[in-house]
Tab-separated table of C-alpha atoms and ligand atoms in Angstrom:
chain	number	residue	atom	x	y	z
O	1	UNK	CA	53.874	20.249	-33.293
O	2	UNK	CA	50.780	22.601	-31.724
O	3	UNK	CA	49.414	19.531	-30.851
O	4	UNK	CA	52.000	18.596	-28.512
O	5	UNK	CA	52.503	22.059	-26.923
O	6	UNK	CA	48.860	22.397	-26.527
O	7	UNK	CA	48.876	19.397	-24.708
O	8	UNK	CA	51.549	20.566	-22.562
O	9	UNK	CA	49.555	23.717	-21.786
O	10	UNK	CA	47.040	22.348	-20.835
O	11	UNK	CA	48.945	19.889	-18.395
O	12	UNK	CA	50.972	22.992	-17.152
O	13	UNK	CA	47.393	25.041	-16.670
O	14	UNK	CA	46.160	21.943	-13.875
O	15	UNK	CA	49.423	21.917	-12.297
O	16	UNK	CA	48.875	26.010	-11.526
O	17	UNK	CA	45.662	25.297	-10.499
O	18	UNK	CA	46.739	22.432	-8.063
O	19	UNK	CA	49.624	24.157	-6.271
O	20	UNK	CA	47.420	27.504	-5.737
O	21	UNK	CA	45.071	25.597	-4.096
O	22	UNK	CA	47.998	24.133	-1.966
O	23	UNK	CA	49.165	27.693	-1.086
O	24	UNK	CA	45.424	28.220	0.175
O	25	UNK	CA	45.945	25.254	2.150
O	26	UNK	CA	49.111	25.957	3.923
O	27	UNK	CA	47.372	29.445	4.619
O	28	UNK	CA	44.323	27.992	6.207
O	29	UNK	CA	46.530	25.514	8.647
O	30	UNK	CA	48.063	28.070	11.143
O	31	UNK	CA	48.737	26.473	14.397
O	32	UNK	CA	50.929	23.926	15.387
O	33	UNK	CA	49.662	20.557	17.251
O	34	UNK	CA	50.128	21.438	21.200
O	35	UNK	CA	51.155	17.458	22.343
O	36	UNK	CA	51.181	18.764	25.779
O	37	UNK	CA	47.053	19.351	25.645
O	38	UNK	CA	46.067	15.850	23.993
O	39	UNK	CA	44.813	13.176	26.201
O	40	UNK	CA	46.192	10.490	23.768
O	41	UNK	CA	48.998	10.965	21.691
O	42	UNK	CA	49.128	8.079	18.643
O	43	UNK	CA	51.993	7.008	17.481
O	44	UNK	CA	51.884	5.370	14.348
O	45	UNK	CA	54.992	2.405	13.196
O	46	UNK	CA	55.651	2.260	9.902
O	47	UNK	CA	58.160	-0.430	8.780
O	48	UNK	CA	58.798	0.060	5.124
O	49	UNK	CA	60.417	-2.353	2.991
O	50	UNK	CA	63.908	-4.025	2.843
O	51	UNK	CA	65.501	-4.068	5.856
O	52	UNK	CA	63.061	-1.495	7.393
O	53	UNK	CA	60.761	-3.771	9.529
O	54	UNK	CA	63.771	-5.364	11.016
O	55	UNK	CA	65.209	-2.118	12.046
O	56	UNK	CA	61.663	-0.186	13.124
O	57	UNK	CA	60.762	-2.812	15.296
O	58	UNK	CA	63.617	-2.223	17.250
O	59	UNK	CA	63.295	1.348	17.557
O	60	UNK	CA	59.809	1.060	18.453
O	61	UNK	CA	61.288	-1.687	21.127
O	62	UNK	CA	62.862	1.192	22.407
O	63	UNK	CA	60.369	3.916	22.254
O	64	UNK	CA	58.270	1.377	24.116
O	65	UNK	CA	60.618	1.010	26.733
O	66	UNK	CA	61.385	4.567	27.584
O	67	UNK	CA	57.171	5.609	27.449
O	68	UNK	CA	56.352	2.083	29.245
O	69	UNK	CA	54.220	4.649	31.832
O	70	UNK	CA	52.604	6.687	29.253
O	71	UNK	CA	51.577	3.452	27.280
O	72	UNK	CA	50.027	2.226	30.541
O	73	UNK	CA	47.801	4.862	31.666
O	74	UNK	CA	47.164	5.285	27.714
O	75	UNK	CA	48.723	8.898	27.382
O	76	UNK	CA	50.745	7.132	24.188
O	77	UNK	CA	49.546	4.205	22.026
O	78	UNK	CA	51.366	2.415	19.100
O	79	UNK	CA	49.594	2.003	16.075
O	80	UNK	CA	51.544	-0.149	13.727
O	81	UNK	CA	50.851	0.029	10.270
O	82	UNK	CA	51.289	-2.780	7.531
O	83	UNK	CA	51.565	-2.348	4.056
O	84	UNK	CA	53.672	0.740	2.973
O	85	UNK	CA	55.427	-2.024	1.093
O	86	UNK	CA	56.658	-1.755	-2.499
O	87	UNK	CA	54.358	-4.489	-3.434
O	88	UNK	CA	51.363	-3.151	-1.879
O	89	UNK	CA	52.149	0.703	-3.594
O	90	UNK	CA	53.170	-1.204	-6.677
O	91	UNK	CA	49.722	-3.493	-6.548
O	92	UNK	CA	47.581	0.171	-6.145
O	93	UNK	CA	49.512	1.599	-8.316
O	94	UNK	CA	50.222	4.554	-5.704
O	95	UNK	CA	53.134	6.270	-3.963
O	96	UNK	CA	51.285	5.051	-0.549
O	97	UNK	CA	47.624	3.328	-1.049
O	98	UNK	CA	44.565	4.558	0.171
O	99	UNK	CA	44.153	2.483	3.319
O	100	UNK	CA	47.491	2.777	4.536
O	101	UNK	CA	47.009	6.838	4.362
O	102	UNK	CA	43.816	6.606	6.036
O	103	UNK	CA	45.815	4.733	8.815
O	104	UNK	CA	48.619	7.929	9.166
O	105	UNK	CA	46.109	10.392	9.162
O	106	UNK	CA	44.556	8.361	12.711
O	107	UNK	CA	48.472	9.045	13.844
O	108	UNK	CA	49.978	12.217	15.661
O	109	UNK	CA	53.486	11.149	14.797
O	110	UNK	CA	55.299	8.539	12.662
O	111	UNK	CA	58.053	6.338	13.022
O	112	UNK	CA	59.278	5.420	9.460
O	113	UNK	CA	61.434	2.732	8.209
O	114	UNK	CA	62.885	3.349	4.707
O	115	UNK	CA	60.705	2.705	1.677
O	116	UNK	CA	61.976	1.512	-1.564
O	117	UNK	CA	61.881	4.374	-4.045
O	118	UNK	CA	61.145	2.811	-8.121
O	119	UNK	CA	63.204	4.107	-10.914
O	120	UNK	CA	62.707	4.040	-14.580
O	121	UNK	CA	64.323	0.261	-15.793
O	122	UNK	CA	63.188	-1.346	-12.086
O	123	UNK	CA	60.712	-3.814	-11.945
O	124	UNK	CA	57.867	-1.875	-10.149
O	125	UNK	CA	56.062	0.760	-11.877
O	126	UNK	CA	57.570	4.035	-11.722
O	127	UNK	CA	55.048	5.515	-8.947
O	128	UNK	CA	56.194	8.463	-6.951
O	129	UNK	CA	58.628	7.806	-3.947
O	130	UNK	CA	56.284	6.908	-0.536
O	131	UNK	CA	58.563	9.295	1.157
O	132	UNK	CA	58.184	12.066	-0.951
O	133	UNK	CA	54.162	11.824	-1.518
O	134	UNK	CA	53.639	11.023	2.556
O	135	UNK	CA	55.750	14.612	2.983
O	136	UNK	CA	53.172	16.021	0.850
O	137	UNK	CA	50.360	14.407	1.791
O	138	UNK	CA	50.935	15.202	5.165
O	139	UNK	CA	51.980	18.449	4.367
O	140	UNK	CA	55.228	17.836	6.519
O	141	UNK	CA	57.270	20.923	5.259
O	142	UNK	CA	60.484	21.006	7.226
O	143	UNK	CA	62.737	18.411	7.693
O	144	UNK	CA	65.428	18.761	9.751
O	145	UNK	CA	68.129	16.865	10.310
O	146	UNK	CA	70.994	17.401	12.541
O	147	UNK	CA	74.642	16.720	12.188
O	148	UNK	CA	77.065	16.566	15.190
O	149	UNK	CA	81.098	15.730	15.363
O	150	UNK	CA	81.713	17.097	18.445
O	151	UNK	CA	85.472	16.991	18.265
O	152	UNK	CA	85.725	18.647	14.813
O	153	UNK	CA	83.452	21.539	16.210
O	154	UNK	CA	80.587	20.253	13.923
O	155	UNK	CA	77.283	21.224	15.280
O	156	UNK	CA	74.619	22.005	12.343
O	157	UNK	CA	71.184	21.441	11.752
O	158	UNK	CA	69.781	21.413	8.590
O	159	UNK	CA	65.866	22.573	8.207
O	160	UNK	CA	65.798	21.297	4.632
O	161	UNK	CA	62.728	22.471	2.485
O	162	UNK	CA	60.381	19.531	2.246
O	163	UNK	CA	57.215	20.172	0.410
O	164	UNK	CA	58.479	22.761	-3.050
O	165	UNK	CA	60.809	23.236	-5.365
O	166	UNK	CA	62.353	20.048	-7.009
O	167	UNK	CA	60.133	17.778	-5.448
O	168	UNK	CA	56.728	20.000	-5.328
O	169	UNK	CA	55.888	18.008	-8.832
O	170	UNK	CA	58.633	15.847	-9.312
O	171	UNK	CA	56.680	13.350	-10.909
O	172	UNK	CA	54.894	15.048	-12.886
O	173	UNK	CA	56.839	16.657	-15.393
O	174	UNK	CA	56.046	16.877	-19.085
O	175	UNK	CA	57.593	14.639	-22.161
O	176	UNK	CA	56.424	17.478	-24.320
O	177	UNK	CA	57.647	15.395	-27.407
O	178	UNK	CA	60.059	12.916	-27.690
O	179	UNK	CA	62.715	15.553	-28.064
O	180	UNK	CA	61.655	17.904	-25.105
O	181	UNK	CA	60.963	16.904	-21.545
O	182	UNK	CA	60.794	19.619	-18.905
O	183	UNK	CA	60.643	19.284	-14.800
O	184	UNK	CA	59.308	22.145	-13.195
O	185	UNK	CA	60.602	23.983	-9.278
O	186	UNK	CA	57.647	25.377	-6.919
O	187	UNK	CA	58.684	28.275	-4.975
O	188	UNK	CA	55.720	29.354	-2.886
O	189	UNK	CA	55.400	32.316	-0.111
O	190	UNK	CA	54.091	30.952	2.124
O	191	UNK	CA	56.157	27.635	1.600
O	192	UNK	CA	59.317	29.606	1.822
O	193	UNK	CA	58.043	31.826	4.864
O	194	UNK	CA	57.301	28.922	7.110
O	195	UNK	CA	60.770	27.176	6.657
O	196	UNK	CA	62.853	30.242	7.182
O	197	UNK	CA	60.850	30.724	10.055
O	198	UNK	CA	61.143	27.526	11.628
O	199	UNK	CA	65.159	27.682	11.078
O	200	UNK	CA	64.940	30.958	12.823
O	201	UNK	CA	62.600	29.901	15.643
O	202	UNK	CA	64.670	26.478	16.066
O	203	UNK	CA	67.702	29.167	16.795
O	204	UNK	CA	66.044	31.408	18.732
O	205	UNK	CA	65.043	28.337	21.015
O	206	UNK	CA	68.634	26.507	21.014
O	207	UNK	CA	70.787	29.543	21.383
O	208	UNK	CA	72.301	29.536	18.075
O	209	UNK	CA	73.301	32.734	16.989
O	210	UNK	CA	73.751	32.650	13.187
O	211	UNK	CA	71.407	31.466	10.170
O	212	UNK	CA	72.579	30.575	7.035
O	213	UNK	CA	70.417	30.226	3.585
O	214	UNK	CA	71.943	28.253	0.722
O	215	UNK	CA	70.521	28.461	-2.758
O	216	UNK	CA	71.943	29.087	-6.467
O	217	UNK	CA	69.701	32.271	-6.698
O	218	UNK	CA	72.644	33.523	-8.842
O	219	UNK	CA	71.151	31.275	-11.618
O	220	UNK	CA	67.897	30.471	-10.605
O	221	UNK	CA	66.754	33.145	-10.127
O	222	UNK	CA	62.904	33.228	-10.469
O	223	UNK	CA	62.718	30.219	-7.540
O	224	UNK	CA	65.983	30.398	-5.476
O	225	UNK	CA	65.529	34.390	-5.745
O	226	UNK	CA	62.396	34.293	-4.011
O	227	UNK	CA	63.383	31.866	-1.351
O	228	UNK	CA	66.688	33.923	-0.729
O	229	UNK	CA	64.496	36.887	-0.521
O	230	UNK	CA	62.003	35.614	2.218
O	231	UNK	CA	64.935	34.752	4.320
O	232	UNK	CA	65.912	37.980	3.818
O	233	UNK	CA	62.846	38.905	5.243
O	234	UNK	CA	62.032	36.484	7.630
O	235	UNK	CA	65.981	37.757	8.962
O	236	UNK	CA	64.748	41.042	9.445
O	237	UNK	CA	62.251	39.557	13.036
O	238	UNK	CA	65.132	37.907	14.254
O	239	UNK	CA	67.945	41.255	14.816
O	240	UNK	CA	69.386	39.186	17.531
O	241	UNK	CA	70.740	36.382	15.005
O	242	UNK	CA	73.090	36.969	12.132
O	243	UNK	CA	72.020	35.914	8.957
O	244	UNK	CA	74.197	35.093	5.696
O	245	UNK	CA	73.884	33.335	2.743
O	246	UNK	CA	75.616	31.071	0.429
O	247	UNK	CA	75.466	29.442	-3.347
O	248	UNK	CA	74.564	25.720	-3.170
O	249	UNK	CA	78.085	24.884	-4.854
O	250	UNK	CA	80.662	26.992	-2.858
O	251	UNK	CA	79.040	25.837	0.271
O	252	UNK	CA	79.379	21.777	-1.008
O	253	UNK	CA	83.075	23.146	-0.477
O	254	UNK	CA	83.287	24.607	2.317
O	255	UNK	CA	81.790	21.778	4.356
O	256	UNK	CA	85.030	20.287	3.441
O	257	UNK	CA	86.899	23.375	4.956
O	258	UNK	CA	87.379	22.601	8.472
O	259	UNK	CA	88.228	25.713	9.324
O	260	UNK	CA	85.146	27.702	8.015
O	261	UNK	CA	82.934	24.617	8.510
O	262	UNK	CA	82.459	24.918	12.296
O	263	UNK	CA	81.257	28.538	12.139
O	264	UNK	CA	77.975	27.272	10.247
O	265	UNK	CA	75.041	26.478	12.677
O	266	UNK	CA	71.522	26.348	11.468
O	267	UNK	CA	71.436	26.186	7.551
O	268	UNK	CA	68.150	26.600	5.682
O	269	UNK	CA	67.355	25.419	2.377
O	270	UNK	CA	65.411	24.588	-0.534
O	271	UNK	CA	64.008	20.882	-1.193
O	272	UNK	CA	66.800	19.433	-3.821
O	273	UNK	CA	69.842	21.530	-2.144
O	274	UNK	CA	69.110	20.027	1.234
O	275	UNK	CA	68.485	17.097	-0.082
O	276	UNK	CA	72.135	16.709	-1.382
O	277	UNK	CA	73.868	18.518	1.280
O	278	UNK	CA	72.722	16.579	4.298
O	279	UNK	CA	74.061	13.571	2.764
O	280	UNK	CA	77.009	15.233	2.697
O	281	UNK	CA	77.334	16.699	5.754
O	282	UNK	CA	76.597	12.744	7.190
O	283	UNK	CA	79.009	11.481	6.119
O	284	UNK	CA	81.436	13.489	8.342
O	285	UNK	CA	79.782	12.098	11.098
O	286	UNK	CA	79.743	8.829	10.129
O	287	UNK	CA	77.365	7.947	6.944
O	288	UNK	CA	73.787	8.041	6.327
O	289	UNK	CA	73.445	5.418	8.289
O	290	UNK	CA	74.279	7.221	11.556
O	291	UNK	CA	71.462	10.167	11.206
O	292	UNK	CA	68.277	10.650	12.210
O	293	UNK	CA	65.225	12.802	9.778
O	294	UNK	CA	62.301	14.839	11.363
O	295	UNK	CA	59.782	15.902	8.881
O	296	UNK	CA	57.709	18.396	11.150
O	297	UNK	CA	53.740	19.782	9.802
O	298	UNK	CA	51.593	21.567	11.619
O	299	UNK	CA	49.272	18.941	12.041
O	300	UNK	CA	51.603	15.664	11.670
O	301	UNK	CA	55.184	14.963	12.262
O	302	UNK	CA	57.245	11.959	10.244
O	303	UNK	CA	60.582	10.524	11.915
O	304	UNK	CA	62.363	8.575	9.552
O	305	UNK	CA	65.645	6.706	8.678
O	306	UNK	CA	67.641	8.466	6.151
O	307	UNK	CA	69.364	6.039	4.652
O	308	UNK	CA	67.756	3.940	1.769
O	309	UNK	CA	65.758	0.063	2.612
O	310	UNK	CA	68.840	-1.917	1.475
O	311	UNK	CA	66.973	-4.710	-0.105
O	312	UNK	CA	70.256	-6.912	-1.426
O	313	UNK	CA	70.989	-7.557	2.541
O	314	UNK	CA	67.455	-9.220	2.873
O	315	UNK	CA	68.085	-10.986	-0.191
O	316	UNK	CA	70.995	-12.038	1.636
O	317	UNK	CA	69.403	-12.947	4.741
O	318	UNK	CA	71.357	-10.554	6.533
O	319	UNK	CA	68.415	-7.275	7.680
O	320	UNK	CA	69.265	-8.822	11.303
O	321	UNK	CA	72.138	-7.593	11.203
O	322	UNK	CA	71.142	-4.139	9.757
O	323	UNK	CA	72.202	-1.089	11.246
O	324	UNK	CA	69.181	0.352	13.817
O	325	UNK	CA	71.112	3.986	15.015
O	326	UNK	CA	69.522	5.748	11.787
O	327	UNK	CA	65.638	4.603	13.148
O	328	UNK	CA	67.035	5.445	16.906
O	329	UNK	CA	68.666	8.698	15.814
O	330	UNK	CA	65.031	9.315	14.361
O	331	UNK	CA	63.176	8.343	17.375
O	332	UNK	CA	65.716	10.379	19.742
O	333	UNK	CA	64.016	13.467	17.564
O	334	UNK	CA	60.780	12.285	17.438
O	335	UNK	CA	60.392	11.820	21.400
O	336	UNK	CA	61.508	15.622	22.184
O	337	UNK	CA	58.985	16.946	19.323
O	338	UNK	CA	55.655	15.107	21.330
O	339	UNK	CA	57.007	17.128	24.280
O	340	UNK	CA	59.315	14.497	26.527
O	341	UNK	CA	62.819	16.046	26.022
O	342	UNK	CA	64.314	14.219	29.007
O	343	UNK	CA	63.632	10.698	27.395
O	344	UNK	CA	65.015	12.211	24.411
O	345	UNK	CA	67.925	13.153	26.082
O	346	UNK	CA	68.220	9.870	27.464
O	347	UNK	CA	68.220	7.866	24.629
O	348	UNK	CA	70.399	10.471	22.821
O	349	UNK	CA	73.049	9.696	25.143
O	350	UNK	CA	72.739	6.182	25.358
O	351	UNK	CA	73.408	6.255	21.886
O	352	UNK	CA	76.317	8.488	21.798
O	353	UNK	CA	78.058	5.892	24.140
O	354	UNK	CA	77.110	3.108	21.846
O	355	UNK	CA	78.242	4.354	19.058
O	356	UNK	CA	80.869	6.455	19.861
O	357	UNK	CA	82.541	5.998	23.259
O	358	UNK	CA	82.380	2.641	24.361
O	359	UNK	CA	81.524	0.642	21.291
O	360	UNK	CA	81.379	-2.551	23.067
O	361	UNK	CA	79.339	-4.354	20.234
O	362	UNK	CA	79.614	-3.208	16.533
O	363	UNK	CA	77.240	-3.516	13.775
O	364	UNK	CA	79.175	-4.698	10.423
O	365	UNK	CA	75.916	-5.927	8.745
O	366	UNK	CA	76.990	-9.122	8.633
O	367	UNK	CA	77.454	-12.284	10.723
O	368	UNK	CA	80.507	-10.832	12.113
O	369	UNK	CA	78.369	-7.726	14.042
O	370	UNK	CA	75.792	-7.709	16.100
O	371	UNK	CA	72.087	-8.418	15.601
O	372	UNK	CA	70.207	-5.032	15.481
O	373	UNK	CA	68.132	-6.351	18.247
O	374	UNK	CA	71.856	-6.848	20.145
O	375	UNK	CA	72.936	-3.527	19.870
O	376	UNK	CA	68.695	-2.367	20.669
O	377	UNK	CA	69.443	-4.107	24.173
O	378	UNK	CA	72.962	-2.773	24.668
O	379	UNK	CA	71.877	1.054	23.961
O	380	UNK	CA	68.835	0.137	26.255
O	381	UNK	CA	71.423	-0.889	28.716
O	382	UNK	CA	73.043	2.288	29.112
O	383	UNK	CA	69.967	4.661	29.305
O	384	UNK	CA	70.296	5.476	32.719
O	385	UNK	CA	74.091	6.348	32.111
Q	1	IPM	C1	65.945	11.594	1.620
Q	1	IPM	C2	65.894	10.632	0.455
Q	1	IPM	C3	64.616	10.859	-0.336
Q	1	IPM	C4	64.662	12.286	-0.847
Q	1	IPM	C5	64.426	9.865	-1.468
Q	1	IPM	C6	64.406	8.451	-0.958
Q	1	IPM	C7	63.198	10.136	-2.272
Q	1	IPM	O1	67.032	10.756	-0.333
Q	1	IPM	O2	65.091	11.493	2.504
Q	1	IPM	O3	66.836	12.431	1.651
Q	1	IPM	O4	65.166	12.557	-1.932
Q	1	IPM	O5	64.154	13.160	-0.152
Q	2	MG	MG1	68.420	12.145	0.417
């Protein structure tokens, strides 16, 4: 039996060792990329797998369109970059292979179709999800994704956690023996202190006047506590914005309440809890499918698709007609973060009609809907509405 836990130990000691040198490295990267002061700003086009190339080329169709200046006088270039497939991780053996990591680190920003994500019993090898490792590698810590149903008074954004807790070593947990197994939740400082700050910042900037933390600190105490407690202090340099928090489980319920539901704004969370609750919170406003995922560093940003890579419709012969708002919704956030907010705007609206107002073509994902490239050319069609 000593043999085992020594084992463990020593796995446990390399993991401590590892995510203190990743505090050192989130202290030594202070400033944030100014987009405004680069001559070139690379944008790099990652596909993905499943339907993803089908529905990232269109978005990138898009992009394309709307920065047609930029990319001539070279302010903006498209980098697109192959292999973030499940065969090619699955081949190296890696969450995303060498070269194709080398190719995001050339990048500013990222445009990111979903990746296929193994599980134990599938037949690729149970490497790490490409999503999860390129938000570490790239040290991409808050991802935020906003949910709007304007009628219903729903106007949140979520800055979801995106480099600790659950997720921080999610893959490498311990089968101590065959009886134990034990996962393991990173709460850092300075992990914690730049997401509540970024919720705060992100409210101070929009207006918003109220901040809301959700954890289970009631139970978790040694993680969630310490997360709760930097909001807590982070609250403290922002007098001029309420701040309140809730238990991960109550507030699963109240997003149902549409009474109390409206008066939540900005909500900030750990990894696992956001995770869960932004699904959620989609769905009001129309499934996965219809939101849009900024994972914002210092030094790189990731837009991405939130819903999964849907391989059964390829299989099917049907990713042409696979829904493209998700990748749009994405690209909507990531043109205002490289500094061109009226694009955004543009395309934001342009979408809104699409999807919500006019509806003139409908995707169904099958034969019945449009093409994604269809409904790429009608929401290009009403940009200038
Ligand atoms: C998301 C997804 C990912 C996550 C999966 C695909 C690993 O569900 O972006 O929310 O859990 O973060
Ligand atoms: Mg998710």
């Amino acid at each position: 039996m000593n043999k085992y836990i020594e084992e463990a130990k020593e796995k446990f000691g390399k993991m401590l060792e590892e995510q203190l040198e990743r505090v050192d490295r989130i202290n030594a990267d202070k400033e944030f990329v100014d987009y405004g002061k680069l001559d070139q700003i690379v944008i790099g086009v990652v596909g993905g797998d499943g339907i993803g190339p089908a529905i990232t080329k269109e978005a990138q169709r898009i992009l394309e369109f709307l920065l047609e200046d930029e990319k001539k006088s070279g302010k903006v270039v498209f980098n697109v970059i192959d292999g973030c497939t499940i065969e090619n991780r699955a081949a190296a053996n890696k969450a995303i292979p060498d070269d194709v990591l080398a190719e995001l680190k050339k990048c500013h920003v990222i445009l990111k179709g979903p990746t296929t994500t193994p599980r134990a019993g599938d037949p690729w090898p149970n490497i790490e999800s490409a999503n999860v490792a390129m938000r570490k590698e790239l040290d991409l810590f808050a991802n935020v994704r906003p949910v709007k149903v304007p009628e219903e008074g729903i106007d949140w954004t979520f800055y979801r956690e995106n480099t600790e807790g659950g997720y921080a070593v999610g893959s490498k947990g311990q089968h101590v023996n065959d009886d134990l197994a034990i996962d393991f939740v990173v709460t850092t400082t300075e992990g914690s202190e730049r997401i509540a700050r970024a919720a705060f910042e992100h409210a101070k900037k929009t207006g918003k006047t109220r901040v809301t933390a959700v954890t289970k600190a009631n139970v978790v105490k040694t993680t969630d506590g310490k997360f709760l407690d930097i909001c807590k202090k982070v609250a403290k340099e922002y007098p001029e914005i309420e701040f309140d928090d809730w238990y991960i489980d109550i507030m699963t319920a109240k997003l149902v309440d549409k009474k109390r539901r409206t008066q939540f704004q900005v909500l900030v969370l750990p990894n696992l809890y956001g995770d869960i609750l932004t699904d959620e919170a989609a769905e009001f406003q129309g499934g996965v499918g219809t939101a849009g995922s900024a994972n914002i560093g210092k030094r790189y940003a990731m837009f991405e698709a939130i819903h999964g890579s849907a391989p059964r419709m390829v299989q099917e012969g049907r990713d042409k007609y696979a829904d493209p708002c998700s990748i749009i919704r994405a690209a909507v956030m990531l043109l205002e973060h490289i500094g061109y907010a009226d694009k955004a705007k543009k395309l934001e609206r342009a979408l809104d009609i699409c999807m919500y107002e006019e509806k003139k073509l409908v995707i169904t994902g099958r034969a019945d809907g449009a093409t994604s490239a269809e409904f790429a050319d009608y929401v290009m069609s009403k940009l200038n509405d």
